[in-house]
Amino acid sequence: MAAMSTVSIATDATDAPPLRPLPERATELLARADAPPRLVAHLRAVHDVAAQLVDWAQRHCPGLEFDAHAVLFGAATHDIGKAVHPAELSGPGARHEEAGRELLLDHGVEPGLARFAGTHASWTSPGIGTEDLLVSLADKVWKGKRVPELEDLVVARLADADGREVWEWFMELDETLTRIGEEADRRLAYQMSHPLARR
């Protein structure tokens, strides 16, 4: 069987689980970077979860100001640096963060959108925006991982946006993340069904 192309992994319809296609610009960047198949599959899974979080936030907290396009682009490209450091696809490492930001900048991506490659693992850094928190959250919960510190930061933004009590937002967000997490095994299986490297 022929290896799947970056574009087909990024955009073809899936049913187990159903995943939204990656944005066209992100797909083009991944193709130019010769991203490994598993990386493209990972980004597609995280992007889909980010889209679910964006939809939820827009419906439940219309007062929360954030750039939905930036969140979706950030989720679709946050790990692009792993095309440069492929060992970090299957092992630990943070070299992909700065490498990804530089790669995106070199391909003409605006700094405000390239930043997610560097901020997705540093949600406590000064100046982190709501968009960064949502990308970070999607990058955790796609596989069912819960990070209380990160979730508390998101809850605080929600409470600040509409004045409801923190505990109310905690309950709502917890319910949503639990529901999203129920599909984690299928997303993980989808990612693992793609090879680490191009043959």
PDB file of N, CA and C in Angstrom, residues 77-81 95-107 109-111 113-119:
ATOM      1  N   THR A  77      -0.733  23.596  14.137  1.00  0.00           N
ATOM      2  CA  THR A  77       0.705  23.725  13.831  1.00  0.00           C
ATOM      3  C   THR A  77       1.596  23.698  15.071  1.00  0.00           C
ATOM      4  N   HIS A  78       1.043  23.519  16.256  1.00  0.00           N
ATOM      5  CA  HIS A  78       1.826  23.714  17.484  1.00  0.00           C
ATOM      6  C   HIS A  78       3.063  22.819  17.567  1.00  0.00           C
ATOM      7  N   ASP A  79       3.003  21.629  17.008  1.00  0.00           N
ATOM      8  CA  ASP A  79       4.134  20.692  17.080  1.00  0.00           C
ATOM      9  C   ASP A  79       4.896  20.579  15.756  1.00  0.00           C
ATOM     10  N   ILE A  80       4.741  21.527  14.863  1.00  0.00           N
ATOM     11  CA  ILE A  80       5.375  21.416  13.547  1.00  0.00           C
ATOM     12  C   ILE A  80       6.898  21.281  13.664  1.00  0.00           C
ATOM     13  N   GLY A  81       7.464  21.768  14.748  1.00  0.00           N
ATOM     14  CA  GLY A  81       8.909  21.630  14.955  1.00  0.00           C
ATOM     15  C   GLY A  81       9.366  20.190  15.082  1.00  0.00           C
ATOM     16  N   ARG A  95      13.057  20.726  22.091  1.00  0.00           N
ATOM     17  CA  ARG A  95      13.739  21.452  21.014  1.00  0.00           C
ATOM     18  C   ARG A  95      12.775  21.819  19.893  1.00  0.00           C
ATOM     19  N   HIS A  96      11.704  21.018  19.736  1.00  0.00           N
ATOM     20  CA  HIS A  96      10.749  21.284  18.656  1.00  0.00           C
ATOM     21  C   HIS A  96      10.012  22.602  18.843  1.00  0.00           C
ATOM     22  N   GLU A  97       9.961  23.122  20.067  1.00  0.00           N
ATOM     23  CA  GLU A  97       9.167  24.328  20.318  1.00  0.00           C
ATOM     24  C   GLU A  97       9.751  25.545  19.589  1.00  0.00           C
ATOM     25  N   GLU A  98      10.995  25.868  19.871  1.00  0.00           N
ATOM     26  CA  GLU A  98      11.621  27.015  19.190  1.00  0.00           C
ATOM     27  C   GLU A  98      11.824  26.713  17.708  1.00  0.00           C
ATOM     28  N   ALA A  99      12.178  25.457  17.394  1.00  0.00           N
ATOM     29  CA  ALA A  99      12.365  25.083  15.985  1.00  0.00           C
ATOM     30  C   ALA A  99      11.075  25.269  15.200  1.00  0.00           C
ATOM     31  N   GLY A 100       9.956  24.935  15.803  1.00  0.00           N
ATOM     32  CA  GLY A 100       8.671  25.109  15.132  1.00  0.00           C
ATOM     33  C   GLY A 100       8.326  26.559  14.910  1.00  0.00           C
ATOM     34  N   ARG A 101       8.579  27.377  15.921  1.00  0.00           N
ATOM     35  CA  ARG A 101       8.313  28.812  15.782  1.00  0.00           C
ATOM     36  C   ARG A 101       9.170  29.392  14.660  1.00  0.00           C
ATOM     37  N   GLU A 102      10.437  29.026  14.629  1.00  0.00           N
ATOM     38  CA  GLU A 102      11.337  29.532  13.583  1.00  0.00           C
ATOM     39  C   GLU A 102      10.910  29.036  12.203  1.00  0.00           C
ATOM     40  N   LEU A 103      10.521  27.776  12.116  1.00  0.00           N
ATOM     41  CA  LEU A 103      10.083  27.220  10.836  1.00  0.00           C
ATOM     42  C   LEU A 103       8.877  27.990  10.307  1.00  0.00           C
ATOM     43  N   LEU A 104       7.912  28.251  11.185  1.00  0.00           N
ATOM     44  CA  LEU A 104       6.722  28.986  10.770  1.00  0.00           C
ATOM     45  C   LEU A 104       7.066  30.409  10.334  1.00  0.00           C
ATOM     46  N   LEU A 105       7.910  31.070  11.109  1.00  0.00           N
ATOM     47  CA  LEU A 105       8.329  32.422  10.731  1.00  0.00           C
ATOM     48  C   LEU A 105       9.045  32.425   9.377  1.00  0.00           C
ATOM     49  N   ASP A 106       9.912  31.427   9.166  1.00  0.00           N
ATOM     50  CA  ASP A 106      10.643  31.323   7.894  1.00  0.00           C
ATOM     51  C   ASP A 106       9.714  31.112   6.708  1.00  0.00           C
ATOM     52  N   HIS A 107       8.526  30.564   6.959  1.00  0.00           N
ATOM     53  CA  HIS A 107       7.549  30.336   5.891  1.00  0.00           C
ATOM     54  C   HIS A 107       6.497  31.450   5.829  1.00  0.00           C
ATOM     55  N   VAL A 109       4.725  32.955   8.272  1.00  0.00           N
ATOM     56  CA  VAL A 109       3.628  33.004   9.237  1.00  0.00           C
ATOM     57  C   VAL A 109       3.867  34.171  10.196  1.00  0.00           C
ATOM     58  N   GLU A 110       2.826  34.903  10.472  1.00  0.00           N
ATOM     59  CA  GLU A 110       2.911  36.051  11.359  1.00  0.00           C
ATOM     60  C   GLU A 110       3.346  35.601  12.757  1.00  0.00           C
ATOM     61  N   PRO A 111       4.150  36.420  13.458  1.00  0.00           N
ATOM     62  CA  PRO A 111       4.609  36.050  14.803  1.00  0.00           C
ATOM     63  C   PRO A 111       3.467  35.699  15.760  1.00  0.00           C
ATOM     64  N   LEU A 113       0.797  34.166  15.135  1.00  0.00           N
ATOM     65  CA  LEU A 113       0.327  32.801  14.887  1.00  0.00           C
ATOM     66  C   LEU A 113       1.437  31.777  15.074  1.00  0.00           C
ATOM     67  N   ALA A 114       2.668  32.169  14.820  1.00  0.00           N
ATOM     68  CA  ALA A 114       3.797  31.251  14.995  1.00  0.00           C
ATOM     69  C   ALA A 114       4.076  30.975  16.468  1.00  0.00           C
ATOM     70  N   ARG A 115       3.605  31.859  17.336  1.00  0.00           N
ATOM     71  CA  ARG A 115       3.956  31.756  18.761  1.00  0.00           C
ATOM     72  C   ARG A 115       3.504  30.452  19.413  1.00  0.00           C
ATOM     73  N   PHE A 116       2.417  29.864  18.918  1.00  0.00           N
ATOM     74  CA  PHE A 116       1.862  28.680  19.576  1.00  0.00           C
ATOM     75  C   PHE A 116       2.829  27.498  19.571  1.00  0.00           C
ATOM     76  N   ALA A 117       3.721  27.462  18.589  1.00  0.00           N
ATOM     77  CA  ALA A 117       4.731  26.405  18.567  1.00  0.00           C
ATOM     78  C   ALA A 117       5.620  26.489  19.799  1.00  0.00           C
ATOM     79  N   GLY A 118       5.777  27.702  20.330  1.00  0.00           N
ATOM     80  CA  GLY A 118       6.609  27.883  21.506  1.00  0.00           C
ATOM     81  C   GLY A 118       5.854  27.969  22.817  1.00  0.00           C
ATOM     82  N   THR A 119       4.555  28.319  22.774  1.00  0.00           N
ATOM     83  CA  THR A 119       3.810  28.538  24.027  1.00  0.00           C
ATOM     84  C   THR A 119       2.955  27.359  24.457  1.00  0.00           C
TER      85      THR A 119
END
